[in-house]
Amino acid sequence: MNTLIFYRDWIACPSCDRLHIRPRLLPGHVALCKSCGTRLTGRCMYGTALPLALCLTALVGWIIAMTLPFIAIGFGGQHQTISLPSAVIILTQHNMLPLAIFTGLLLIAAPLISILLLIYLLFFLYHKTKPPFYRFMLKAFSRIRFWDMTDVYLISIIVVLVKAMHMADIQLLHGFWAFCIQVFFIRFSFLVIPVRDMWQRLSRPGLNPAPLPGKRAIATGLVPCHTCTRIHKTGQKRCTRCASPLHNRIPQSINRTFALTITAFILYIPANLYPIMITENLGTTIYSTIIGGVILLWETKAYAVASIVFFASVFIPLAKLLALLYLTGSVYFRKKNYPNDLTKIYKITEFIGKWSMVDVFVVATLAAMIQMGSLATIQPGIAATAFAAMVVITLFAAETFDPRLLWDSTPQGKNNEQS
Ligand SMILES: [Zn+2]
Ligand SMILES: [Zn+2]
């Protein structure tokens, strides 16, 4: 029975729900789930000092990237430089508010808030004290860092350079290189300090029920917190560590994922049929669709960039939508085989989602750069909004899908419950 005992701690795999005893790890080691190989926990090799230094460097990089010019454009005798914040202002002034909001939130606000939250948490951890309001700060960090898409933007800049090469002289300036430093250092600190492990550092395990490791949490009347991993008895409404609502499975997971996937599918059609970018160059207007842009890049022998745009804008969104349909279908029709393979498909789907934003950032950057009045202008087409909405809805669809459903009622899941 579920008697309460003192024990180190249990951890349930977020992908398959299998219970493990939380191991005591050596620095640099990670613990993987025995059933599906998902990373359960890890121990940072570098302590707190290095991640804190990385975050402070990323903050300096962010400040320089926002204040110094990012790109210089020379076109028809006109020259101008733009910084990232001025690009957002240009988009707002030219009635491209959705793109301005997207760019401002995903490339400026989300990275800054993530860096500041991480510095705050690491500063207190470095001084071996518990940060005030750490529950709120850590939950905010785990949500907001998901929306930091600065790494995707670096790929977009390569595409912009190739696309605008024939139209204008483009030079990357100090602001861009500072931006690269910010992206590199913040990604590295995310890598060495995963959020789930920070919960462990900040809050010691309390009294824990005593299930047998190897069983699944749901089979032993336990429910793990989705945010901080602490395990509770089923029936507990909120997590005793982070106050997040507790559910055995994400409520209405399949219905919500299916509805969001179908919505994204509908948006995929106008995103591909209508022009994503409208270029006016010396009196000529060119409407380019996503696939038209790929063909143009291919014809100008920019094969690598054409392939990147094709994969990011055509292949990945479609593959992701089909994968989500397949996964929801597998759970709905209680497909009893291969939960391990399906979990891998889900993890890939989750990982590749944001890379589809490449083309949206390309259009936003070109539209901010090329506003030369009667000489040349670039405007986003209706497909840009449809495409951006599709990517965001697909990201939500992947988040509402609960991969543990893939293991419920499968022979593999049952075996774990019996072992
Ligand atoms: Zn697992
Ligand atoms: Zn929690």
Short mmCIF file of C-alpha atoms and ligand atoms in Angstrom, two decimals:
data_model
loop_
_atom_site.label_atom_id
_atom_site.label_comp_id
_atom_site.label_asym_id
_atom_site.label_seq_id
_atom_site.Cartn_x
_atom_site.Cartn_y
_atom_site.Cartn_z
CA MET A 1 0.00 0.00 0.00
CA ASN A 2 1.06 3.60 -0.36
CA THR A 3 2.43 4.13 3.13
CA LEU A 4 4.53 7.25 3.61
CA ILE A 5 8.21 6.71 4.23
CA PHE A 6 11.34 8.81 4.07
CA TYR A 7 13.19 8.03 0.92
CA ARG A 8 15.60 9.87 -1.32
CA ASP A 9 13.09 10.62 -4.05
CA TRP A 10 11.20 9.01 -6.87
CA ILE A 11 11.10 10.28 -10.39
CA ALA A 12 8.54 9.34 -13.04
CA CYS A 13 9.54 9.42 -16.69
CA PRO A 14 7.68 12.31 -18.38
CA SER A 15 7.43 10.28 -21.61
CA CYS A 16 6.34 6.81 -20.42
CA ASP A 17 5.42 7.29 -16.71
CA ARG A 18 7.82 4.60 -15.45
CA LEU A 19 8.99 5.17 -11.86
CA HIS A 20 12.69 5.25 -10.98
CA ILE A 21 14.60 5.91 -7.79
CA ARG A 22 16.27 9.28 -8.27
CA PRO A 23 19.96 8.36 -8.53
CA ARG A 24 22.86 10.17 -6.87
CA LEU A 25 24.84 11.29 -9.88
CA LEU A 26 28.47 12.22 -10.34
CA PRO A 27 29.14 15.64 -11.94
CA GLY A 28 28.51 15.51 -15.69
CA HIS A 29 26.41 12.32 -15.51
CA VAL A 30 22.80 12.01 -16.64
CA ALA A 31 20.11 9.42 -15.81
CA LEU A 32 17.97 8.00 -18.62
CA CYS A 33 14.63 6.19 -18.41
CA LYS A 34 15.05 2.40 -18.55
CA SER A 35 12.00 2.01 -20.79
CA CYS A 36 12.21 4.81 -23.34
CA GLY A 37 15.61 6.48 -22.90
CA THR A 38 14.18 9.92 -21.99
CA ARG A 39 16.56 12.07 -19.95
CA LEU A 40 15.26 12.00 -16.36
CA THR A 41 17.80 14.08 -14.51
CA GLY A 42 21.43 15.16 -14.65
CA ARG A 43 24.15 16.82 -12.66
CA CYS A 44 25.95 19.86 -14.02
CA MET A 45 29.68 19.32 -14.44
CA TYR A 46 30.53 22.99 -13.92
CA GLY A 47 28.82 23.93 -10.66
CA THR A 48 27.00 27.27 -10.67
CA ALA A 49 29.84 29.70 -11.38
CA LEU A 50 30.30 28.86 -15.08
CA PRO A 51 26.56 28.91 -16.01
CA LEU A 52 26.26 32.26 -14.17
CA ALA A 53 29.24 33.66 -16.11
CA LEU A 54 27.69 32.37 -19.38
CA CYS A 55 24.39 34.11 -18.60
CA LEU A 56 26.11 37.39 -17.71
CA THR A 57 28.04 37.25 -21.01
CA ALA A 58 24.76 36.55 -22.82
CA LEU A 59 23.22 39.62 -21.11
CA VAL A 60 26.13 41.82 -22.27
CA GLY A 61 25.69 40.33 -25.78
CA TRP A 62 21.96 41.14 -25.68
CA ILE A 63 22.57 44.79 -24.61
CA ILE A 64 25.17 45.33 -27.38
CA ALA A 65 22.95 43.56 -29.97
CA MET A 66 20.07 45.89 -29.12
CA THR A 67 22.07 49.13 -29.12
CA LEU A 68 24.51 48.76 -32.01
CA PRO A 69 23.49 48.57 -35.71
CA PHE A 70 22.72 45.03 -36.84
CA ILE A 71 22.75 45.21 -40.65
CA ALA A 72 23.83 47.83 -43.24
CA ILE A 73 21.95 48.00 -46.55
CA GLY A 74 23.10 49.81 -49.66
CA PHE A 75 20.57 50.10 -52.49
CA GLY A 76 20.38 52.45 -55.50
CA GLY A 77 22.78 54.93 -53.93
CA GLN A 78 20.89 54.91 -50.61
CA HIS A 79 22.51 53.55 -47.46
CA GLN A 80 20.99 52.78 -44.11
CA THR A 81 21.72 50.75 -41.01
CA ILE A 82 19.13 49.08 -38.83
CA SER A 83 19.25 47.57 -35.36
CA LEU A 84 16.86 44.88 -34.11
CA PRO A 85 14.62 47.30 -32.14
CA SER A 86 14.53 49.73 -35.10
CA ALA A 87 13.47 46.82 -37.36
CA VAL A 88 10.45 46.26 -35.08
CA ILE A 89 9.64 50.00 -35.17
CA ILE A 90 9.88 50.05 -39.01
CA LEU A 91 7.48 47.07 -39.23
CA THR A 92 5.02 48.88 -36.91
CA GLN A 93 5.24 52.12 -38.93
CA HIS A 94 4.46 50.27 -42.17
CA ASN A 95 1.32 48.58 -40.80
CA MET A 96 2.92 45.17 -40.31
CA LEU A 97 1.88 44.87 -36.69
CA PRO A 98 1.59 41.02 -36.50
CA LEU A 99 5.16 40.63 -37.79
CA ALA A 100 6.40 43.40 -35.47
CA ILE A 101 4.79 41.67 -32.45
CA PHE A 102 6.21 38.29 -33.48
CA THR A 103 9.71 39.65 -33.94
CA GLY A 104 9.61 41.77 -30.79
CA LEU A 105 8.36 38.96 -28.54
CA LEU A 106 10.34 36.02 -29.93
CA LEU A 107 13.67 37.73 -30.69
CA ILE A 108 13.91 40.57 -28.15
CA ALA A 109 11.60 40.10 -25.13
CA ALA A 110 11.71 36.29 -24.62
CA PRO A 111 15.56 36.03 -24.71
CA LEU A 112 15.97 38.99 -22.32
CA ILE A 113 13.44 37.67 -19.78
CA SER A 114 14.99 34.15 -19.96
CA ILE A 115 18.50 35.53 -19.37
CA LEU A 116 17.40 37.76 -16.46
CA LEU A 117 15.42 34.98 -14.76
CA LEU A 118 18.33 32.56 -15.08
CA ILE A 119 20.82 35.12 -13.72
CA TYR A 120 18.48 35.77 -10.76
CA LEU A 121 18.18 32.05 -9.92
CA LEU A 122 21.86 31.25 -10.45
CA PHE A 123 23.01 34.28 -8.43
CA PHE A 124 21.26 32.98 -5.32
CA LEU A 125 22.30 29.39 -5.98
CA TYR A 126 25.92 30.55 -6.29
CA HIS A 127 25.62 32.15 -2.83
CA LYS A 128 23.98 28.95 -1.55
CA THR A 129 20.72 30.67 -0.59
CA LYS A 130 17.20 30.07 -1.80
CA PRO A 131 16.04 32.82 -4.22
CA PRO A 132 12.93 34.72 -3.04
CA PHE A 133 9.87 33.78 -5.15
CA TYR A 134 11.86 30.94 -6.75
CA ARG A 135 8.73 28.93 -7.56
CA PHE A 136 7.27 31.75 -9.63
CA MET A 137 10.63 32.60 -11.24
CA LEU A 138 11.45 29.00 -12.19
CA LYS A 139 7.98 28.37 -13.62
CA ALA A 140 8.18 31.62 -15.59
CA PHE A 141 11.64 30.65 -16.88
CA SER A 142 10.53 27.19 -18.04
CA ARG A 143 7.60 28.75 -19.97
CA ILE A 144 9.35 31.76 -21.49
CA ARG A 145 12.58 30.12 -22.66
CA PHE A 146 10.43 27.92 -24.92
CA TRP A 147 9.59 31.07 -26.92
CA ASP A 148 13.19 32.26 -27.32
CA MET A 149 13.77 31.67 -31.04
CA THR A 150 17.06 33.49 -31.49
CA ASP A 151 18.80 30.32 -32.73
CA VAL A 152 16.23 29.97 -35.52
CA TYR A 153 16.83 33.61 -36.42
CA LEU A 154 20.52 32.95 -37.13
CA ILE A 155 19.47 30.55 -39.93
CA SER A 156 17.03 33.21 -41.20
CA ILE A 157 19.87 35.73 -41.49
CA ILE A 158 21.79 33.35 -43.82
CA VAL A 159 18.68 33.05 -46.01
CA VAL A 160 18.23 36.86 -45.98
CA LEU A 161 21.83 37.38 -47.12
CA VAL A 162 21.38 35.04 -50.08
CA LYS A 163 17.93 36.38 -51.05
CA ALA A 164 18.90 40.07 -50.89
CA MET A 165 22.37 39.54 -52.42
CA HIS A 166 21.16 40.37 -55.95
CA MET A 167 19.08 43.32 -54.83
CA ALA A 168 21.23 45.26 -52.37
CA ASP A 169 24.66 45.43 -50.70
CA ILE A 170 24.30 43.88 -47.27
CA GLN A 171 26.81 44.00 -44.45
CA LEU A 172 26.54 42.40 -41.03
CA LEU A 173 27.59 44.83 -38.30
CA HIS A 174 28.70 44.63 -34.65
CA GLY A 175 25.14 44.25 -33.36
CA PHE A 176 24.80 40.99 -35.31
CA TRP A 177 28.01 39.50 -33.91
CA ALA A 178 26.95 40.46 -30.37
CA PHE A 179 23.62 38.73 -31.11
CA CYS A 180 25.53 35.55 -32.09
CA ILE A 181 27.45 35.68 -28.78
CA GLN A 182 24.16 36.06 -26.88
CA VAL A 183 22.61 33.07 -28.70
CA PHE A 184 25.64 30.83 -28.19
CA PHE A 185 26.12 31.60 -24.48
CA ILE A 186 22.46 31.38 -23.48
CA ARG A 187 22.02 28.05 -25.36
CA PHE A 188 25.11 26.67 -23.64
CA SER A 189 23.80 27.69 -20.21
CA PHE A 190 20.36 26.10 -20.99
CA LEU A 191 22.27 22.94 -21.85
CA VAL A 192 24.36 22.73 -18.68
CA ILE A 193 21.54 23.74 -16.27
CA PRO A 194 18.28 22.00 -17.26
CA VAL A 195 15.19 23.43 -15.54
CA ARG A 196 14.04 20.13 -14.04
CA ASP A 197 17.36 19.76 -12.21
CA MET A 198 17.06 23.27 -10.76
CA TRP A 199 13.86 22.26 -8.95
CA GLN A 200 15.84 19.53 -7.21
CA ARG A 201 18.54 21.94 -6.13
CA LEU A 202 16.07 24.46 -4.76
CA SER A 203 13.69 22.17 -2.94
CA ARG A 204 14.60 18.99 -1.07
CA PRO A 205 12.40 15.93 -1.51
CA GLY A 206 9.85 15.53 1.28
CA LEU A 207 7.91 12.51 2.46
CA ASN A 208 7.32 10.16 -0.42
CA PRO A 209 4.96 7.22 -0.92
CA ALA A 210 6.66 3.88 -1.41
CA PRO A 211 5.94 2.33 -4.81
CA LEU A 212 8.24 -0.20 -6.44
CA PRO A 213 10.54 1.24 -9.08
CA GLY A 214 9.79 -0.18 -12.52
CA LYS A 215 6.05 0.27 -12.11
CA ARG A 216 4.23 3.11 -13.78
CA ALA A 217 3.10 6.02 -11.61
CA ILE A 218 -0.54 5.75 -12.73
CA ALA A 219 -0.66 2.05 -11.74
CA THR A 220 0.53 2.75 -8.19
CA GLY A 221 -1.91 5.60 -7.48
CA LEU A 222 0.72 8.30 -7.91
CA VAL A 223 0.80 11.43 -9.99
CA PRO A 224 4.02 13.28 -10.94
CA CYS A 225 4.02 17.06 -11.27
CA HIS A 226 4.47 17.99 -14.92
CA THR A 227 6.45 21.11 -14.03
CA CYS A 228 8.82 20.15 -11.19
CA THR A 229 8.59 16.28 -11.23
CA ARG A 230 7.61 15.90 -7.52
CA ILE A 231 5.42 12.85 -7.00
CA HIS A 232 2.09 12.96 -5.13
CA LYS A 233 -0.77 10.63 -4.33
CA THR A 234 -3.58 10.66 -6.90
CA GLY A 235 -6.31 12.98 -5.66
CA GLN A 236 -3.94 15.78 -4.65
CA LYS A 237 -5.11 18.84 -6.59
CA ARG A 238 -1.95 20.96 -6.66
CA CYS A 239 1.77 20.24 -6.42
CA THR A 240 3.15 20.80 -2.92
CA ARG A 241 6.39 22.15 -4.35
CA CYS A 242 5.45 24.41 -7.28
CA ALA A 243 1.63 24.74 -6.89
CA SER A 244 1.00 23.59 -10.49
CA PRO A 245 -2.31 21.70 -11.05
CA LEU A 246 -1.81 17.92 -10.92
CA HIS A 247 -3.28 15.50 -13.48
CA ASN A 248 -2.56 11.84 -14.17
CA ARG A 249 -2.71 12.75 -17.87
CA ILE A 250 -3.02 16.16 -19.56
CA PRO A 251 -6.82 16.75 -19.56
CA GLN A 252 -8.49 16.30 -22.98
CA SER A 253 -5.02 15.77 -24.48
CA ILE A 254 -6.12 13.89 -27.60
CA ASN A 255 -9.14 16.11 -28.36
CA ARG A 256 -7.14 19.30 -27.94
CA THR A 257 -4.15 18.06 -29.93
CA PHE A 258 -6.42 16.83 -32.73
CA ALA A 259 -8.39 20.12 -32.88
CA LEU A 260 -5.20 22.20 -32.94
CA THR A 261 -3.59 19.95 -35.59
CA ILE A 262 -6.63 20.24 -37.88
CA THR A 263 -6.63 24.06 -37.42
CA ALA A 264 -2.93 24.12 -38.34
CA PHE A 265 -3.64 21.92 -41.41
CA ILE A 266 -6.30 24.40 -42.58
CA LEU A 267 -3.82 27.29 -42.17
CA TYR A 268 -1.15 25.31 -44.06
CA ILE A 269 -3.22 25.66 -47.26
CA PRO A 270 -3.34 29.51 -47.52
CA ALA A 271 0.23 29.62 -46.16
CA ASN A 272 1.37 27.74 -49.28
CA LEU A 273 -1.10 29.00 -51.89
CA TYR A 274 -0.91 32.75 -51.23
CA PRO A 275 2.18 34.98 -51.53
CA ILE A 276 4.35 35.20 -48.44
CA MET A 277 6.30 38.19 -49.76
CA ILE A 278 5.44 41.06 -52.15
CA THR A 279 8.44 42.82 -53.71
CA GLU A 280 8.11 46.12 -55.56
CA ASN A 281 11.30 46.91 -57.43
CA LEU A 282 11.46 49.92 -59.79
CA GLY A 283 7.79 49.67 -60.73
CA THR A 284 7.62 45.87 -61.02
CA THR A 285 5.64 43.91 -58.45
CA ILE A 286 6.60 40.30 -57.73
CA TYR A 287 4.41 38.04 -55.60
CA SER A 288 6.36 35.08 -54.22
CA THR A 289 4.92 32.03 -52.52
CA ILE A 290 6.98 29.81 -50.20
CA ILE A 291 7.61 27.19 -52.87
CA GLY A 292 8.20 29.94 -55.49
CA GLY A 293 10.92 31.35 -53.23
CA VAL A 294 12.52 27.90 -52.96
CA ILE A 295 12.49 27.48 -56.77
CA LEU A 296 14.01 30.94 -57.25
CA LEU A 297 16.82 30.16 -54.80
CA TRP A 298 17.44 26.83 -56.58
CA GLU A 299 17.59 28.57 -59.97
CA THR A 300 20.13 31.08 -58.66
CA LYS A 301 22.28 28.05 -57.65
CA ALA A 302 21.88 28.69 -53.90
CA TYR A 303 21.22 24.98 -53.44
CA ALA A 304 22.04 24.76 -49.72
CA VAL A 305 19.83 27.72 -48.79
CA ALA A 306 17.02 26.49 -51.07
CA SER A 307 17.18 23.13 -49.28
CA ILE A 308 17.11 24.82 -45.84
CA VAL A 309 14.02 26.89 -46.78
CA PHE A 310 12.33 23.85 -48.33
CA PHE A 311 12.92 21.71 -45.23
CA ALA A 312 12.02 24.47 -42.74
CA SER A 313 8.95 25.84 -44.53
CA VAL A 314 7.46 22.96 -46.51
CA PHE A 315 8.74 19.61 -45.28
CA ILE A 316 9.00 20.13 -41.48
CA PRO A 317 5.51 21.69 -40.96
CA LEU A 318 3.84 18.99 -43.05
CA ALA A 319 5.84 16.15 -41.43
CA LYS A 320 5.04 17.55 -38.00
CA LEU A 321 1.30 17.79 -38.69
CA LEU A 322 1.20 14.26 -40.13
CA ALA A 323 3.19 12.95 -37.15
CA LEU A 324 0.77 14.58 -34.68
CA LEU A 325 -2.20 13.08 -36.56
CA TYR A 326 -0.53 9.66 -36.50
CA LEU A 327 0.23 9.94 -32.77
CA THR A 328 -3.30 11.07 -31.82
CA GLY A 329 -4.71 8.31 -34.08
CA SER A 330 -2.48 5.69 -32.40
CA VAL A 331 -3.80 6.67 -28.96
CA TYR A 332 -7.42 7.02 -30.10
CA PHE A 333 -7.50 3.63 -31.84
CA ARG A 334 -5.47 2.07 -28.99
CA LYS A 335 -2.70 0.89 -31.26
CA LYS A 336 -0.87 -1.57 -29.04
CA ASN A 337 2.56 -1.70 -30.61
CA TYR A 338 5.78 0.27 -30.73
CA PRO A 339 5.22 2.88 -27.96
CA ASN A 340 9.00 3.34 -27.88
CA ASP A 341 9.15 4.28 -31.58
CA LEU A 342 6.09 6.52 -31.25
CA THR A 343 7.71 8.30 -28.27
CA LYS A 344 10.79 8.93 -30.44
CA ILE A 345 8.54 10.38 -33.19
CA TYR A 346 6.95 12.66 -30.58
CA LYS A 347 10.33 13.85 -29.29
CA ILE A 348 11.50 14.67 -32.85
CA THR A 349 8.20 16.47 -33.51
CA GLU A 350 8.65 18.52 -30.34
CA PHE A 351 12.26 19.39 -31.23
CA ILE A 352 11.83 20.44 -34.87
CA GLY A 353 8.69 22.56 -34.41
CA LYS A 354 10.17 26.01 -33.98
CA TRP A 355 12.60 25.67 -36.93
CA SER A 356 9.66 26.27 -39.29
CA MET A 357 9.76 29.93 -38.22
CA VAL A 358 12.78 30.54 -40.52
CA ASP A 359 10.71 31.93 -43.42
CA VAL A 360 8.60 34.19 -41.18
CA PHE A 361 11.76 35.81 -39.78
CA VAL A 362 13.20 36.10 -43.31
CA VAL A 363 10.12 38.03 -44.48
CA ALA A 364 10.13 40.21 -41.34
CA THR A 365 13.82 41.07 -41.79
CA LEU A 366 13.53 41.79 -45.53
CA ALA A 367 10.38 43.88 -44.98
CA ALA A 368 12.19 45.94 -42.32
CA MET A 369 15.34 46.29 -44.46
CA ILE A 370 13.88 47.10 -47.86
CA GLN A 371 11.64 50.14 -47.40
CA MET A 372 13.17 52.46 -50.01
CA GLY A 373 10.03 54.27 -51.17
CA SER A 374 9.67 54.35 -54.97
CA LEU A 375 12.94 52.43 -55.50
CA ALA A 376 12.00 49.19 -53.76
CA THR A 377 9.79 47.90 -50.98
CA ILE A 378 9.12 44.48 -49.54
CA GLN A 379 5.82 43.71 -47.84
CA PRO A 380 4.67 40.50 -46.16
CA GLY A 381 1.85 38.69 -48.00
CA ILE A 382 -1.20 37.13 -46.37
CA ALA A 383 0.63 33.78 -46.26
CA ALA A 384 3.15 35.17 -43.74
CA THR A 385 0.43 35.63 -41.10
CA ALA A 386 -1.19 32.26 -41.96
CA PHE A 387 2.19 30.52 -41.81
CA ALA A 388 3.23 32.12 -38.49
CA ALA A 389 -0.18 31.24 -36.96
CA MET A 390 0.20 27.66 -38.24
CA VAL A 391 3.65 27.25 -36.63
CA VAL A 392 2.49 28.64 -33.27
CA ILE A 393 -0.68 26.46 -33.26
CA THR A 394 1.44 23.39 -34.10
CA LEU A 395 3.76 24.22 -31.18
CA PHE A 396 0.72 24.31 -28.87
CA ALA A 397 -0.60 21.07 -30.41
CA ALA A 398 2.67 19.28 -29.59
CA GLU A 399 2.61 20.69 -26.06
CA THR A 400 -0.93 19.50 -25.34
CA PHE A 401 -0.10 15.95 -26.48
CA ASP A 402 0.69 13.67 -23.54
CA PRO A 403 3.23 11.02 -24.68
CA ARG A 404 2.41 8.81 -21.66
CA LEU A 405 -0.90 7.98 -23.39
CA LEU A 406 1.15 6.06 -25.99
CA TRP A 407 2.19 3.63 -23.23
CA ASP A 408 -1.19 3.25 -21.53
CA SER A 409 -2.81 -0.08 -22.38
CA THR A 410 0.15 -1.25 -24.50
CA PRO A 411 1.88 -4.57 -23.71
CA GLN A 412 5.09 -2.63 -22.91
CA GLY A 413 3.25 -0.36 -20.48
CA LYS A 414 1.54 -3.33 -18.83
CA ASN A 415 4.86 -5.19 -18.52
CA ASN A 416 6.30 -2.23 -16.64
CA GLU A 417 3.33 -2.26 -14.31
CA GLN A 418 3.86 -5.96 -13.59
CA SER A 419 7.68 -5.90 -13.22
ZN ZN B 1 10.38 6.60 -20.09
ZN ZN B 2 5.43 20.75 -9.08
#
